[in-house]
XYZ file of C-alpha atoms in Angstrom:
294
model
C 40.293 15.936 -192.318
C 36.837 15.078 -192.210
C 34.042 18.124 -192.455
C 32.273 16.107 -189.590
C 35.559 16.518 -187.550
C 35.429 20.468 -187.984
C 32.081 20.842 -187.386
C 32.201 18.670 -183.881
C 35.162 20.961 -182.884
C 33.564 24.482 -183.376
C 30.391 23.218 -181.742
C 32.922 22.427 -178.686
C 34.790 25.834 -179.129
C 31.209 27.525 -179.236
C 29.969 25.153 -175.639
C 33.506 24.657 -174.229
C 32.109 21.636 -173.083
C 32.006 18.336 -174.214
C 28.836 17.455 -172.534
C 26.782 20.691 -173.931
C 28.448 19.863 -177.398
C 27.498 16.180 -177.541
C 23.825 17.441 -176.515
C 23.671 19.451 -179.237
C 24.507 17.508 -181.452
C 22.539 14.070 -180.288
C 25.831 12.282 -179.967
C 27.390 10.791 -176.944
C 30.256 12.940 -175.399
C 32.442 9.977 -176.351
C 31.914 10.089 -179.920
C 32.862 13.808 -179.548
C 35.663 13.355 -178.027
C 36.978 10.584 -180.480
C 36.923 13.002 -183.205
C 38.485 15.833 -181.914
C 41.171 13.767 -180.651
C 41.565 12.546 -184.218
C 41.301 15.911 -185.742
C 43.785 17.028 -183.565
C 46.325 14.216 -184.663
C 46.020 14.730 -188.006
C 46.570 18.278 -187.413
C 49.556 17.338 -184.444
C 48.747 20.200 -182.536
C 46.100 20.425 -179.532
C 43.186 22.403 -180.255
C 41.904 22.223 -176.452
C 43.397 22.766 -172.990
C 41.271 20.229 -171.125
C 40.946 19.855 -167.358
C 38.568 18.551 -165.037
C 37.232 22.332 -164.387
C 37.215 24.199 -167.914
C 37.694 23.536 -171.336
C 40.051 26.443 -173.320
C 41.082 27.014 -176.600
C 44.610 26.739 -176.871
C 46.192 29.582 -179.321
C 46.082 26.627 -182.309
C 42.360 25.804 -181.493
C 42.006 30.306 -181.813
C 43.655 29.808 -185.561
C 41.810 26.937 -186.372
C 38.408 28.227 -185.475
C 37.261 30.914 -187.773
C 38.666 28.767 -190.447
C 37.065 25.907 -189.705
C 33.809 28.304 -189.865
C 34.307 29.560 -192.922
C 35.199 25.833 -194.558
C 32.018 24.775 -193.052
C 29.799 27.676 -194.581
C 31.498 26.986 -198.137
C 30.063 23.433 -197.116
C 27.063 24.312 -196.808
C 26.989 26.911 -199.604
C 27.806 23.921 -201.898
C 24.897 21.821 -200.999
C 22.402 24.892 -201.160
C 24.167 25.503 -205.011
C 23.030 21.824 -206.117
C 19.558 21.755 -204.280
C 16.491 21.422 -206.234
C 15.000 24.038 -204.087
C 15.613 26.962 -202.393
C 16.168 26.912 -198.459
C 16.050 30.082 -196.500
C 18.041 28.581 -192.843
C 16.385 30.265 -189.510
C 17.713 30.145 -186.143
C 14.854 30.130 -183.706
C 14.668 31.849 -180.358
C 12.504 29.876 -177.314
C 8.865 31.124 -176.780
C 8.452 32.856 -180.197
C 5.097 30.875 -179.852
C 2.198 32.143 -182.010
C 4.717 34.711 -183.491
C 6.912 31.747 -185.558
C 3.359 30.665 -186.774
C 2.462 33.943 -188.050
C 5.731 34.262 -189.876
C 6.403 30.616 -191.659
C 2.581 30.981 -192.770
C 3.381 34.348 -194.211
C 6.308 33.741 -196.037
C 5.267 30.062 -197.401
C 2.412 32.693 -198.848
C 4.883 35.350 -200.220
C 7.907 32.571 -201.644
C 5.732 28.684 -201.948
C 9.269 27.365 -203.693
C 11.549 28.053 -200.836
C 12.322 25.577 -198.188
C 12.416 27.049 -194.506
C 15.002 24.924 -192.121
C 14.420 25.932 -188.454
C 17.436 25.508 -186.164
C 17.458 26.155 -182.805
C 20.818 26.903 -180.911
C 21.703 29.454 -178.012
C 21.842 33.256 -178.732
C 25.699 33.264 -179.143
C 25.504 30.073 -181.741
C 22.560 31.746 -183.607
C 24.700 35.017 -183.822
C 28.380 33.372 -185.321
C 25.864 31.179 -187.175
C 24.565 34.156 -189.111
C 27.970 35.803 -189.390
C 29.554 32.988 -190.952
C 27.225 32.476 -193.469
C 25.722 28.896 -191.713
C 22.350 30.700 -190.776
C 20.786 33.080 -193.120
C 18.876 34.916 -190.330
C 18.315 34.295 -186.971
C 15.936 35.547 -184.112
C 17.076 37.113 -180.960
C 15.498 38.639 -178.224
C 17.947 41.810 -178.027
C 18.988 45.161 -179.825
C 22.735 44.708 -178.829
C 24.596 45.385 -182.102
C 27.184 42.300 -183.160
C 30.482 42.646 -185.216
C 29.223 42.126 -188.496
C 25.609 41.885 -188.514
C 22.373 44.207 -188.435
C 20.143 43.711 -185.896
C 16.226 44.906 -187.150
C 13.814 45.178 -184.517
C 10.947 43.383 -185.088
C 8.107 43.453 -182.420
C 7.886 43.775 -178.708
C 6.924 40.484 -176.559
C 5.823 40.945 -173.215
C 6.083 39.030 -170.491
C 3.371 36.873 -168.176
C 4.481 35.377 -164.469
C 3.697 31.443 -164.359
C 2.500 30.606 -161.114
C 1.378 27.591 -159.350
C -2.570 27.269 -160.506
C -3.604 26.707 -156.892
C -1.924 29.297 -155.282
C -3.384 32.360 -154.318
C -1.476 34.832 -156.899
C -3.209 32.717 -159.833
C -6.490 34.198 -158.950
C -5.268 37.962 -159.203
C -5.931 39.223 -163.107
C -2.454 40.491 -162.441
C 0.530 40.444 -160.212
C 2.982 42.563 -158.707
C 6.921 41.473 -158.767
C 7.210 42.017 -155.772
C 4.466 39.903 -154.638
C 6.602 36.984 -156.001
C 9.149 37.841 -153.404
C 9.202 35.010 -151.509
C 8.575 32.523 -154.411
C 11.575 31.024 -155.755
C 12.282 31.706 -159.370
C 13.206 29.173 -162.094
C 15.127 30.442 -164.958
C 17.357 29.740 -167.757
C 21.021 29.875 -167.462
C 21.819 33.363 -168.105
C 24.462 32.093 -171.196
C 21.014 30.683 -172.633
C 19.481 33.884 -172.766
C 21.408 36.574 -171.084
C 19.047 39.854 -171.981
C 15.503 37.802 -170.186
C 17.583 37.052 -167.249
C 19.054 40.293 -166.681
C 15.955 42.072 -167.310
C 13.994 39.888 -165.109
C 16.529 39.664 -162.326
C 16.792 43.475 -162.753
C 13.138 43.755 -162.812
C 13.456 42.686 -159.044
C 15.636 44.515 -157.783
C 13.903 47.371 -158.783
C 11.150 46.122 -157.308
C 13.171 45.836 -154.299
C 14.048 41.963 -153.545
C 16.635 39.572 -154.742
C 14.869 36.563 -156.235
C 15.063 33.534 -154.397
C 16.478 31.446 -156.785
C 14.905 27.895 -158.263
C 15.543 24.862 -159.801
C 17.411 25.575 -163.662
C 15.533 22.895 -165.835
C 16.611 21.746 -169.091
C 13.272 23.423 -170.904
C 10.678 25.293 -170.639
C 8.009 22.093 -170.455
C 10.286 20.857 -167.350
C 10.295 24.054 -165.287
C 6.632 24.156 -166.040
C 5.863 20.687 -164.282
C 8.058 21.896 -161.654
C 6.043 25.014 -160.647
C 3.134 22.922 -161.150
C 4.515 20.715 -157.959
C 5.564 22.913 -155.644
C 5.794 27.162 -155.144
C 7.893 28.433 -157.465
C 7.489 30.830 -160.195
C 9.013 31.969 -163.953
C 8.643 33.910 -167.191
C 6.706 33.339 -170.410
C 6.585 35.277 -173.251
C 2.894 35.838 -173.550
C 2.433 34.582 -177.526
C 3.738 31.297 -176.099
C 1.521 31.395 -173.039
C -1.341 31.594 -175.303
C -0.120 28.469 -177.230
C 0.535 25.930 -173.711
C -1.934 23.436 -172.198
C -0.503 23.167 -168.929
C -3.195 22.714 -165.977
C -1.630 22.743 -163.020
C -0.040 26.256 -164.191
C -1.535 30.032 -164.094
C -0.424 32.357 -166.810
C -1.113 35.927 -165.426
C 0.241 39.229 -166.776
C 2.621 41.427 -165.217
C 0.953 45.302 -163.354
C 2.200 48.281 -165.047
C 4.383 48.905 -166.531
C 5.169 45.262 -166.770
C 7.617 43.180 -168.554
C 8.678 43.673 -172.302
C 11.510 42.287 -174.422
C 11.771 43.294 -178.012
C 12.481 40.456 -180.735
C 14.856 41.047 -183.571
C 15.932 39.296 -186.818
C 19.942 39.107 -186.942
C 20.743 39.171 -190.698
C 24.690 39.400 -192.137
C 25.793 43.112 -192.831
C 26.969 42.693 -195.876
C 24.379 39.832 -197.271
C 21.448 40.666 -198.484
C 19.032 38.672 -200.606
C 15.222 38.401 -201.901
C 14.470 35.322 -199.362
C 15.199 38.024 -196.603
C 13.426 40.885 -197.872
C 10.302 38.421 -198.236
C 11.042 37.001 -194.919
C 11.034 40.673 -193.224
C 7.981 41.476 -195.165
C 5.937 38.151 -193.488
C 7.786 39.395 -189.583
C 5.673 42.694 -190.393
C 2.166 41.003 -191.313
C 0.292 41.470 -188.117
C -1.184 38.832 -185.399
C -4.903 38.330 -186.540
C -7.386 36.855 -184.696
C -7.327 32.984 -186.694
C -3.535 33.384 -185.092
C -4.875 33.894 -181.318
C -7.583 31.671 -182.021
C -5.215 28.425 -182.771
């Protein structure tokens, strides 16, 4: 049994997809697949129920998974033990813009000897990531509590509407939801980020429309060169706005009361350490005017 084995098999049991899984880890689905398949020989039980609709645990892959975790975290725990240097491991949340910035320069400032790996992964990833000891922290863009970990609130982000530069909404200072109406809206997947999209898509309603909905790109820089094409519309959390060259898009802010989501840090209930307390003391140092300026 081969640690790369386990680690391809929980990031399929995390996707339940082979496609999504190979993505993430820049490896064709093939490759993927091989493994598994061999981990599950060795093993001589089947660890997925496959089928041209949905991939399943089966009640073996359910056993295998939170130990498979928790061999993986000792893994990784090992290395970290026998590294010249410390290395405090961050998952990263999309648009954190100027705010990630702010927060690596304030820690380098606070601990210079400790090494900061970024890793980005969906909300639910970043979350069993931190509970099984393979993140130290994470950022997430909700106050939901998780078994096992502490959710600290952080700042508020709002939101700005990203509109088409030459249409006529991008020459209001702001704009009304429901003047979007009849705009279609491009959005992450809700399992990419489920508390934007239902606060958005609630947003609406309240505003009294359904949003048409848009094209779902692969990122952020793809649904921008969409909108910049054709009519459509989306979300940007505004420290990122202030970070994007994009021409042929209008960032304008939302009318009161407008658009907020708060960002938290996701740390492990029961770990606590000095690279955390110094990495919740740089989340705290405020946004100065060098950090708007760059």
């Amino acid at each position: 049994m081969e640690l790369r084995q386990l680690s391809y098999f929980v990031t399929v049991a995390e996707e339940l997809h082979f496609g999504r899984a190979a993505g993430r880890l820049h490896i064709v689905q093939s490759a993927v697949s091989q493994q598994v398949r061999r981990l599950e020989r060795e093993l001589g039980a089947e660890l997925f129920d496959r089928s041209p609709r949905h991939v399943r645990l089966t009640a073996a892959g359910e056993r295998l998974l939170p130990e498979a975790r928790a061999v993986l975290a000792a893994a990784e725990r090992a290395r970290a033990a026998v590294r010249e240097r410390a290395t405090l491991r961050l998952g990263t949340s999309t648009g954190l813009g100027e705010h990630l910035d702010r927060v690596l320069g304030a820690f380098a400032g606070l601990s210079p000897d400790t090494a900061v790996e970024l890793v980005s992964a969906s909300t639910r990833d970043r979350l069993a990531q931190v509970a099984d000891g393979r993140l130290d922290a994470a950022f997430v863009r909700s106050r939901q509590p998780a078994p096992g970990l502490r959710i600290l609130p952080l700042w508020e982000d709002p939101l700005v509407a990203a509109v088409p530069a030459g249409h006529p909404l991008a020459r209001q200072d702001e704009i009304g939801l429901a003047d979007l109406a009849d705009l279609p809206l491009c959005i992450t997947a809700r399992r990419n980020n489920p508390a934007l999209v239902d606060m958005v898509v609630g947003a609406c309603h309240a505003a009294g429309f359904e949003p048409v909905p848009g094209p779902v790109s692969g990122s952020l820089q793809d649904t921008l060169a969409t909108i910049g094409l054709s009519p459509q519309w989306t979300v940007v959390y505004a420290a990122h706005a202030r970070v994007l060259h994009s021409p042929r898009v209008a960032f304008r802010p939302f009318r009161a009361p407008g658009l907020v989501l708060p960002t938290c840090l996701a740390v492990a209930a029961e770990r606590r350490t000095p690279a955390l307390d110094l990495l919740l003391s740089a989340c705290s140092k405020p946004l100065t005017s060098n950090d708007h300026e760059s």
